[in-house]
């Protein structure tokens, strides 16, 4: 059979990709503070310990506030940019888009330190607000990538028809365009949410005393006896993000199908 | 009246529509980057900047062995990571594009992207758990009697940094190559074989050159961010796996030396950008669009 070698290689590759995640639940339910084989017994105590940790719950609260704000802000910026690039031709388009997409390749630590020095120089105090600033910046290119494909598959004649039938540009956007790109918007909200929820380095530099979840997790790595609790927390986070991504993927595909386009693949 | 007509023109509409996003990126990213550039020429003061021009920070970056060694190691590490990641990613992209049925391609891409979106910190930490002295690999091998004492070369060195980063950036490398492969007109390959080339030679002479634009994109998208990665060297790098981001963090956070931190950041960015541009230049013949 053709491609048998490739198939075996692909399966090995998937095992490599999933190996770390597969270990999470194994050790999250293992009754030992040492993370090694052989396993010593089943327990749910690491999960119940999570609910009693007040600094963890506070970090979750901060992370949720940040992630929700970021998903809304980044998606709004994404809608503007995706609409502008797919619908209009204008001068400096490539240069401006290049700048907006730059955070995709710029190391996060550079974004973090540059924002930090400017904020310190302005005398601003660090809080989850400053984290929202940074996270919105890095999430926007991803939302643009998703929304671009949603806007690209729009048929321009639908808009023209609406205008001819007496709708204003604003009502055309609300009645015609928005419903068609809605799946793309939902998928962009979810992706921006997961990016923000997961981001560590910018949050570490800009959160001040208001630690987000990744900042809390990083601090716990110093304590070896906390490892199983982190495994339990990780298990929950992984399940959560797989659920979010599956929903996002569902909406992305539905959006493409709705606009009559062809599926060209993943999120990036 | 001229201004109004510009705002009503197509170009005006487009610029206006893009302006909120462009403005945000200017204020939150471009302006701070310019500030870092300016700071790098100022005199250090603890947690603040003394506004007198100096080239001392850069002199220190280039003369002190710590900075040059760390920068060199960062570039080395991300060079190796990039090579490993892209070379292992290519067959996967090729497999999905050429052997997987069109209906199942999205599923494969989805499977590959899932690990990328699950907690980065926890994934890196898990590699520490897998590779550690009492870790999963060592305890499993000891238990099976394959080895008699734990292997120590797995963790806290460049190997562990390379494995962890290659794992983190896998989807980044696969997707651009996949997109480039998808664009290849399949009749070109048939033509190659009809004209008497073997399958392998068709790959070398037709597929590979056409896929190079994707390879270049994935090299850049892996090389540039990994050179500045902080979490991986901190968690699994040990003393010999530290990279340039660690010293940047040290300057800003522990020493409060903003100008010095800025000079290191600017130098690192300049070197990485220069290397990226050289790489693009070397591959320029693959990047021209179809004639």
PDB file of N, CA, C and O in Angstrom, chain A residues 110-171:
ATOM      1  N   UNK A 110      10.011  40.294  24.461  1.00  0.00           N
ATOM      2  CA  UNK A 110      10.308  41.636  23.941  1.00  0.00           C
ATOM      3  C   UNK A 110       9.073  42.533  24.114  1.00  0.00           C
ATOM      4  O   UNK A 110       9.175  43.681  24.563  1.00  0.00           O
ATOM      5  N   UNK A 111       7.898  42.002  23.771  1.00  0.00           N
ATOM      6  CA  UNK A 111       6.661  42.759  23.954  1.00  0.00           C
ATOM      7  C   UNK A 111       6.479  43.084  25.438  1.00  0.00           C
ATOM      8  O   UNK A 111       6.156  44.220  25.808  1.00  0.00           O
ATOM      9  N   UNK A 112       6.751  42.084  26.290  1.00  0.00           N
ATOM     10  CA  UNK A 112       6.559  42.273  27.720  1.00  0.00           C
ATOM     11  C   UNK A 112       7.480  43.367  28.267  1.00  0.00           C
ATOM     12  O   UNK A 112       7.013  44.288  28.940  1.00  0.00           O
ATOM     13  N   UNK A 113       8.773  43.306  27.951  1.00  0.00           N
ATOM     14  CA  UNK A 113       9.684  44.301  28.534  1.00  0.00           C
ATOM     15  C   UNK A 113       9.440  45.685  27.956  1.00  0.00           C
ATOM     16  O   UNK A 113       9.525  46.680  28.682  1.00  0.00           O
ATOM     17  N   UNK A 114       9.109  45.764  26.670  1.00  0.00           N
ATOM     18  CA  UNK A 114       8.929  47.097  26.107  1.00  0.00           C
ATOM     19  C   UNK A 114       7.699  47.773  26.717  1.00  0.00           C
ATOM     20  O   UNK A 114       7.733  48.958  27.042  1.00  0.00           O
ATOM     21  N   UNK A 115       6.622  46.990  26.908  1.00  0.00           N
ATOM     22  CA  UNK A 115       5.449  47.570  27.573  1.00  0.00           C
ATOM     23  C   UNK A 115       5.775  47.938  29.017  1.00  0.00           C
ATOM     24  O   UNK A 115       5.365  48.989  29.521  1.00  0.00           O
ATOM     25  N   UNK A 116       6.535  47.060  29.664  1.00  0.00           N
ATOM     26  CA  UNK A 116       6.877  47.298  31.071  1.00  0.00           C
ATOM     27  C   UNK A 116       7.639  48.609  31.256  1.00  0.00           C
ATOM     28  O   UNK A 116       7.267  49.432  32.097  1.00  0.00           O
ATOM     29  N   UNK A 117       8.685  48.835  30.431  1.00  0.00           N
ATOM     30  CA  UNK A 117       9.474  50.052  30.645  1.00  0.00           C
ATOM     31  C   UNK A 117       8.631  51.305  30.384  1.00  0.00           C
ATOM     32  O   UNK A 117       8.739  52.289  31.111  1.00  0.00           O
ATOM     33  N   UNK A 118       7.772  51.237  29.355  1.00  0.00           N
ATOM     34  CA  UNK A 118       6.956  52.415  29.055  1.00  0.00           C
ATOM     35  C   UNK A 118       5.960  52.680  30.189  1.00  0.00           C
ATOM     36  O   UNK A 118       5.806  53.815  30.654  1.00  0.00           O
ATOM     37  N   UNK A 119       5.330  51.617  30.681  1.00  0.00           N
ATOM     38  CA  UNK A 119       4.360  51.797  31.765  1.00  0.00           C
ATOM     39  C   UNK A 119       5.044  52.321  33.034  1.00  0.00           C
ATOM     40  O   UNK A 119       4.509  53.203  33.719  1.00  0.00           O
ATOM     41  N   UNK A 120       6.239  51.798  33.328  1.00  0.00           N
ATOM     42  CA  UNK A 120       6.945  52.265  34.510  1.00  0.00           C
ATOM     43  C   UNK A 120       7.328  53.724  34.358  1.00  0.00           C
ATOM     44  O   UNK A 120       7.242  54.512  35.295  1.00  0.00           O
ATOM     45  N   UNK A 121       7.760  54.080  33.156  1.00  0.00           N
ATOM     46  CA  UNK A 121       8.169  55.454  32.892  1.00  0.00           C
ATOM     47  C   UNK A 121       6.986  56.411  33.036  1.00  0.00           C
ATOM     48  O   UNK A 121       7.131  57.528  33.497  1.00  0.00           O
ATOM     49  N   UNK A 122       5.797  55.932  32.644  1.00  0.00           N
ATOM     50  CA  UNK A 122       4.597  56.766  32.780  1.00  0.00           C
ATOM     51  C   UNK A 122       4.082  56.766  34.206  1.00  0.00           C
ATOM     52  O   UNK A 122       3.134  57.490  34.525  1.00  0.00           O
ATOM     53  N   UNK A 123       4.674  55.956  35.062  1.00  0.00           N
ATOM     54  CA  UNK A 123       4.226  55.902  36.447  1.00  0.00           C
ATOM     55  C   UNK A 123       2.934  55.116  36.620  1.00  0.00           C
ATOM     56  O   UNK A 123       2.275  55.213  37.660  1.00  0.00           O
ATOM     57  N   UNK A 124       2.555  54.314  35.594  1.00  0.00           N
ATOM     58  CA  UNK A 124       1.337  53.512  35.718  1.00  0.00           C
ATOM     59  C   UNK A 124       1.590  52.355  36.686  1.00  0.00           C
ATOM     60  O   UNK A 124       2.714  51.871  36.794  1.00  0.00           O
ATOM     61  N   UNK A 125       0.556  51.932  37.410  1.00  0.00           N
ATOM     62  CA  UNK A 125       0.748  50.783  38.292  1.00  0.00           C
ATOM     63  C   UNK A 125       0.302  49.528  37.560  1.00  0.00           C
ATOM     64  O   UNK A 125      -0.600  49.559  36.720  1.00  0.00           O
ATOM     65  N   UNK A 126       0.983  48.425  37.878  1.00  0.00           N
ATOM     66  CA  UNK A 126       0.709  47.176  37.175  1.00  0.00           C
ATOM     67  C   UNK A 126      -0.498  46.468  37.792  1.00  0.00           C
ATOM     68  O   UNK A 126      -0.642  46.409  39.008  1.00  0.00           O
ATOM     69  N   UNK A 127      -1.346  45.926  36.929  1.00  0.00           N
ATOM     70  CA  UNK A 127      -2.519  45.193  37.409  1.00  0.00           C
ATOM     71  C   UNK A 127      -3.014  44.325  36.265  1.00  0.00           C
ATOM     72  O   UNK A 127      -2.363  44.245  35.224  1.00  0.00           O
ATOM     73  N   UNK A 128      -4.172  43.707  36.447  1.00  0.00           N
ATOM     74  CA  UNK A 128      -4.682  42.906  35.336  1.00  0.00           C
ATOM     75  C   UNK A 128      -5.040  43.786  34.141  1.00  0.00           C
ATOM     76  O   UNK A 128      -5.070  43.307  33.015  1.00  0.00           O
ATOM     77  N   UNK A 129      -5.256  45.083  34.355  1.00  0.00           N
ATOM     78  CA  UNK A 129      -5.524  45.978  33.222  1.00  0.00           C
ATOM     79  C   UNK A 129      -4.346  46.010  32.256  1.00  0.00           C
ATOM     80  O   UNK A 129      -4.524  45.955  31.035  1.00  0.00           O
ATOM     81  N   UNK A 130      -3.131  46.088  32.816  1.00  0.00           N
ATOM     82  CA  UNK A 130      -1.958  46.135  31.949  1.00  0.00           C
ATOM     83  C   UNK A 130      -1.745  44.785  31.253  1.00  0.00           C
ATOM     84  O   UNK A 130      -1.265  44.741  30.121  1.00  0.00           O
ATOM     85  N   UNK A 131      -2.141  43.698  31.918  1.00  0.00           N
ATOM     86  CA  UNK A 131      -2.059  42.383  31.256  1.00  0.00           C
ATOM     87  C   UNK A 131      -3.013  42.357  30.062  1.00  0.00           C
ATOM     88  O   UNK A 131      -2.670  41.844  28.983  1.00  0.00           O
ATOM     89  N   UNK A 132      -4.216  42.922  30.248  1.00  0.00           N
ATOM     90  CA  UNK A 132      -5.190  42.956  29.144  1.00  0.00           C
ATOM     91  C   UNK A 132      -4.598  43.688  27.944  1.00  0.00           C
ATOM     92  O   UNK A 132      -4.724  43.223  26.806  1.00  0.00           O
ATOM     93  N   UNK A 133      -3.910  44.816  28.194  1.00  0.00           N
ATOM     94  CA  UNK A 133      -3.260  45.559  27.100  1.00  0.00           C
ATOM     95  C   UNK A 133      -2.347  44.643  26.280  1.00  0.00           C
ATOM     96  O   UNK A 133      -2.440  44.597  25.057  1.00  0.00           O
ATOM     97  N   UNK A 134      -1.459  43.931  26.984  1.00  0.00           N
ATOM     98  CA  UNK A 134      -0.480  43.080  26.300  1.00  0.00           C
ATOM     99  C   UNK A 134      -1.127  41.896  25.605  1.00  0.00           C
ATOM    100  O   UNK A 134      -0.797  41.580  24.466  1.00  0.00           O
ATOM    101  N   UNK A 135      -2.061  41.251  26.290  1.00  0.00           N
ATOM    102  CA  UNK A 135      -2.690  40.061  25.705  1.00  0.00           C
ATOM    103  C   UNK A 135      -3.521  40.403  24.475  1.00  0.00           C
ATOM    104  O   UNK A 135      -3.562  39.634  23.514  1.00  0.00           O
ATOM    105  N   UNK A 136      -4.195  41.552  24.493  1.00  0.00           N
ATOM    106  CA  UNK A 136      -4.979  41.951  23.324  1.00  0.00           C
ATOM    107  C   UNK A 136      -4.063  42.094  22.117  1.00  0.00           C
ATOM    108  O   UNK A 136      -4.402  41.672  21.010  1.00  0.00           O
ATOM    109  N   UNK A 137      -2.869  42.651  22.360  1.00  0.00           N
ATOM    110  CA  UNK A 137      -1.912  42.827  21.270  1.00  0.00           C
ATOM    111  C   UNK A 137      -1.519  41.490  20.633  1.00  0.00           C
ATOM    112  O   UNK A 137      -1.528  41.348  19.418  1.00  0.00           O
ATOM    113  N   UNK A 138      -1.192  40.480  21.470  1.00  0.00           N
ATOM    114  CA  UNK A 138      -0.720  39.221  20.885  1.00  0.00           C
ATOM    115  C   UNK A 138      -1.870  38.359  20.364  1.00  0.00           C
ATOM    116  O   UNK A 138      -1.665  37.511  19.505  1.00  0.00           O
ATOM    117  N   UNK A 139      -3.098  38.552  20.858  1.00  0.00           N
ATOM    118  CA  UNK A 139      -4.208  37.728  20.390  1.00  0.00           C
ATOM    119  C   UNK A 139      -4.775  38.254  19.068  1.00  0.00           C
ATOM    120  O   UNK A 139      -5.314  37.480  18.270  1.00  0.00           O
ATOM    121  N   UNK A 140      -4.626  39.567  18.825  1.00  0.00           N
ATOM    122  CA  UNK A 140      -5.231  40.163  17.628  1.00  0.00           C
ATOM    123  C   UNK A 140      -4.791  39.493  16.314  1.00  0.00           C
ATOM    124  O   UNK A 140      -5.654  39.192  15.483  1.00  0.00           O
ATOM    125  N   UNK A 141      -3.487  39.226  16.092  1.00  0.00           N
ATOM    126  CA  UNK A 141      -3.134  38.573  14.822  1.00  0.00           C
ATOM    127  C   UNK A 141      -3.847  37.240  14.603  1.00  0.00           C
ATOM    128  O   UNK A 141      -4.222  36.916  13.481  1.00  0.00           O
ATOM    129  N   UNK A 142      -4.056  36.480  15.672  1.00  0.00           N
ATOM    130  CA  UNK A 142      -4.763  35.199  15.530  1.00  0.00           C
ATOM    131  C   UNK A 142      -6.230  35.429  15.151  1.00  0.00           C
ATOM    132  O   UNK A 142      -6.769  34.726  14.305  1.00  0.00           O
ATOM    133  N   UNK A 143      -6.863  36.425  15.781  1.00  0.00           N
ATOM    134  CA  UNK A 143      -8.266  36.679  15.436  1.00  0.00           C
ATOM    135  C   UNK A 143      -8.357  37.137  13.981  1.00  0.00           C
ATOM    136  O   UNK A 143      -9.280  36.758  13.272  1.00  0.00           O
ATOM    137  N   UNK A 144      -7.377  37.942  13.537  1.00  0.00           N
ATOM    138  CA  UNK A 144      -7.406  38.407  12.147  1.00  0.00           C
ATOM    139  C   UNK A 144      -7.304  37.221  11.192  1.00  0.00           C
ATOM    140  O   UNK A 144      -8.051  37.136  10.216  1.00  0.00           O
ATOM    141  N   UNK A 145      -6.390  36.270  11.517  1.00  0.00           N
ATOM    142  CA  UNK A 145      -6.217  35.108  10.644  1.00  0.00           C
ATOM    143  C   UNK A 145      -7.533  34.341  10.504  1.00  0.00           C
ATOM    144  O   UNK A 145      -7.907  33.924   9.405  1.00  0.00           O
ATOM    145  N   UNK A 146      -8.254  34.166  11.609  1.00  0.00           N
ATOM    146  CA  UNK A 146      -9.519  33.432  11.558  1.00  0.00           C
ATOM    147  C   UNK A 146     -10.584  34.240  10.833  1.00  0.00           C
ATOM    148  O   UNK A 146     -11.299  33.731   9.962  1.00  0.00           O
ATOM    149  N   UNK A 147     -10.690  35.535  11.187  1.00  0.00           N
ATOM    150  CA  UNK A 147     -11.755  36.358  10.616  1.00  0.00           C
ATOM    151  C   UNK A 147     -11.535  36.636   9.138  1.00  0.00           C
ATOM    152  O   UNK A 147     -12.492  36.765   8.381  1.00  0.00           O
ATOM    153  N   UNK A 148     -10.246  36.723   8.722  1.00  0.00           N
ATOM    154  CA  UNK A 148      -9.956  36.918   7.305  1.00  0.00           C
ATOM    155  C   UNK A 148     -10.647  35.872   6.458  1.00  0.00           C
ATOM    156  O   UNK A 148     -11.270  36.192   5.454  1.00  0.00           O
ATOM    157  N   UNK A 149     -10.535  34.589   6.875  1.00  0.00           N
ATOM    158  CA  UNK A 149     -11.141  33.553   6.035  1.00  0.00           C
ATOM    159  C   UNK A 149     -12.658  33.653   6.088  1.00  0.00           C
ATOM    160  O   UNK A 149     -13.331  33.347   5.112  1.00  0.00           O
ATOM    161  N   UNK A 150     -13.215  34.124   7.213  1.00  0.00           N
ATOM    162  CA  UNK A 150     -14.667  34.302   7.282  1.00  0.00           C
ATOM    163  C   UNK A 150     -15.115  35.424   6.344  1.00  0.00           C
ATOM    164  O   UNK A 150     -16.092  35.286   5.601  1.00  0.00           O
ATOM    165  N   UNK A 151     -14.376  36.551   6.365  1.00  0.00           N
ATOM    166  CA  UNK A 151     -14.769  37.695   5.528  1.00  0.00           C
ATOM    167  C   UNK A 151     -14.466  37.458   4.056  1.00  0.00           C
ATOM    168  O   UNK A 151     -15.154  37.966   3.181  1.00  0.00           O
ATOM    169  N   UNK A 152     -13.382  36.683   3.801  1.00  0.00           N
ATOM    170  CA  UNK A 152     -12.963  36.448   2.431  1.00  0.00           C
ATOM    171  C   UNK A 152     -14.041  35.717   1.630  1.00  0.00           C
ATOM    172  O   UNK A 152     -14.239  35.992   0.459  1.00  0.00           O
ATOM    173  N   UNK A 153     -14.750  34.803   2.294  1.00  0.00           N
ATOM    174  CA  UNK A 153     -15.727  34.003   1.558  1.00  0.00           C
ATOM    175  C   UNK A 153     -17.063  34.726   1.390  1.00  0.00           C
ATOM    176  O   UNK A 153     -18.000  34.167   0.842  1.00  0.00           O
ATOM    177  N   UNK A 154     -17.129  35.989   1.844  1.00  0.00           N
ATOM    178  CA  UNK A 154     -18.372  36.757   1.654  1.00  0.00           C
ATOM    179  C   UNK A 154     -18.547  37.132   0.186  1.00  0.00           C
ATOM    180  O   UNK A 154     -17.597  37.531  -0.468  1.00  0.00           O
ATOM    181  N   UNK A 155     -19.771  37.061  -0.286  1.00  0.00           N
ATOM    182  CA  UNK A 155     -20.049  37.457  -1.655  1.00  0.00           C
ATOM    183  C   UNK A 155     -20.404  38.948  -1.660  1.00  0.00           C
ATOM    184  O   UNK A 155     -21.353  39.374  -1.022  1.00  0.00           O
ATOM    185  N   UNK A 156     -19.598  39.724  -2.410  1.00  0.00           N
ATOM    186  CA  UNK A 156     -19.791  41.174  -2.408  1.00  0.00           C
ATOM    187  C   UNK A 156     -21.160  41.572  -2.965  1.00  0.00           C
ATOM    188  O   UNK A 156     -21.728  42.602  -2.593  1.00  0.00           O
ATOM    189  N   UNK A 157     -21.721  40.731  -3.845  1.00  0.00           N
ATOM    190  CA  UNK A 157     -22.990  41.113  -4.473  1.00  0.00           C
ATOM    191  C   UNK A 157     -24.144  41.117  -3.480  1.00  0.00           C
ATOM    192  O   UNK A 157     -25.131  41.823  -3.679  1.00  0.00           O
ATOM    193  N   UNK A 158     -24.003  40.340  -2.381  1.00  0.00           N
ATOM    194  CA  UNK A 158     -25.048  40.361  -1.348  1.00  0.00           C
ATOM    195  C   UNK A 158     -25.184  41.762  -0.748  1.00  0.00           C
ATOM    196  O   UNK A 158     -26.279  42.282  -0.561  1.00  0.00           O
ATOM    197  N   UNK A 159     -24.024  42.364  -0.456  1.00  0.00           N
ATOM    198  CA  UNK A 159     -24.005  43.720   0.090  1.00  0.00           C
ATOM    199  C   UNK A 159     -24.608  44.707  -0.876  1.00  0.00           C
ATOM    200  O   UNK A 159     -25.429  45.543  -0.516  1.00  0.00           O
ATOM    201  N   UNK A 160     -24.166  44.593  -2.140  1.00  0.00           N
ATOM    202  CA  UNK A 160     -24.644  45.531  -3.154  1.00  0.00           C
ATOM    203  C   UNK A 160     -26.149  45.423  -3.305  1.00  0.00           C
ATOM    204  O   UNK A 160     -26.855  46.434  -3.421  1.00  0.00           O
ATOM    205  N   UNK A 161     -26.648  44.199  -3.248  1.00  0.00           N
ATOM    206  CA  UNK A 161     -28.087  43.998  -3.356  1.00  0.00           C
ATOM    207  C   UNK A 161     -28.808  44.694  -2.206  1.00  0.00           C
ATOM    208  O   UNK A 161     -29.816  45.385  -2.410  1.00  0.00           O
ATOM    209  N   UNK A 162     -28.265  44.558  -0.984  1.00  0.00           N
ATOM    210  CA  UNK A 162     -28.901  45.169   0.175  1.00  0.00           C
ATOM    211  C   UNK A 162     -28.929  46.689   0.041  1.00  0.00           C
ATOM    212  O   UNK A 162     -29.936  47.337   0.327  1.00  0.00           O
ATOM    213  N   UNK A 163     -27.805  47.263  -0.446  1.00  0.00           N
ATOM    214  CA  UNK A 163     -27.735  48.717  -0.618  1.00  0.00           C
ATOM    215  C   UNK A 163     -28.747  49.153  -1.672  1.00  0.00           C
ATOM    216  O   UNK A 163     -29.476  50.121  -1.501  1.00  0.00           O
ATOM    217  N   UNK A 164     -28.817  48.386  -2.782  1.00  0.00           N
ATOM    218  CA  UNK A 164     -29.772  48.710  -3.848  1.00  0.00           C
ATOM    219  C   UNK A 164     -31.194  48.661  -3.339  1.00  0.00           C
ATOM    220  O   UNK A 164     -32.063  49.418  -3.782  1.00  0.00           O
ATOM    221  N   UNK A 165     -31.455  47.775  -2.407  1.00  0.00           N
ATOM    222  CA  UNK A 165     -32.811  47.641  -1.881  1.00  0.00           C
ATOM    223  C   UNK A 165     -33.095  48.648  -0.778  1.00  0.00           C
ATOM    224  O   UNK A 165     -34.107  48.558  -0.091  1.00  0.00           O
ATOM    225  N   UNK A 166     -32.149  49.605  -0.578  1.00  0.00           N
ATOM    226  CA  UNK A 166     -32.441  50.723   0.297  1.00  0.00           C
ATOM    227  C   UNK A 166     -31.912  50.621   1.713  1.00  0.00           C
ATOM    228  O   UNK A 166     -32.244  51.447   2.554  1.00  0.00           O
ATOM    229  N   UNK A 167     -31.066  49.621   2.007  1.00  0.00           N
ATOM    230  CA  UNK A 167     -30.473  49.544   3.348  1.00  0.00           C
ATOM    231  C   UNK A 167     -29.294  50.517   3.442  1.00  0.00           C
ATOM    232  O   UNK A 167     -28.618  50.770   2.460  1.00  0.00           O
ATOM    233  N   UNK A 168     -29.039  51.025   4.651  1.00  0.00           N
ATOM    234  CA  UNK A 168     -27.847  51.849   4.855  1.00  0.00           C
ATOM    235  C   UNK A 168     -26.651  50.914   5.039  1.00  0.00           C
ATOM    236  O   UNK A 168     -26.838  49.725   5.327  1.00  0.00           O
ATOM    237  N   UNK A 169     -25.406  51.433   4.881  1.00  0.00           N
ATOM    238  CA  UNK A 169     -24.239  50.574   5.112  1.00  0.00           C
ATOM    239  C   UNK A 169     -24.276  49.936   6.502  1.00  0.00           C
ATOM    240  O   UNK A 169     -23.936  48.756   6.662  1.00  0.00           O
ATOM    241  N   UNK A 170     -24.709  50.696   7.514  1.00  0.00           N
ATOM    242  CA  UNK A 170     -24.734  50.151   8.874  1.00  0.00           C
ATOM    243  C   UNK A 170     -25.724  48.995   8.986  1.00  0.00           C
ATOM    244  O   UNK A 170     -25.413  47.940   9.543  1.00  0.00           O
ATOM    245  N   UNK A 171     -26.923  49.179   8.416  1.00  0.00           N
ATOM    246  CA  UNK A 171     -27.904  48.097   8.550  1.00  0.00           C
ATOM    247  C   UNK A 171     -27.533  46.909   7.675  1.00  0.00           C
ATOM    248  O   UNK A 171     -27.830  45.765   8.007  1.00  0.00           O
TER     249      UNK A 171
END
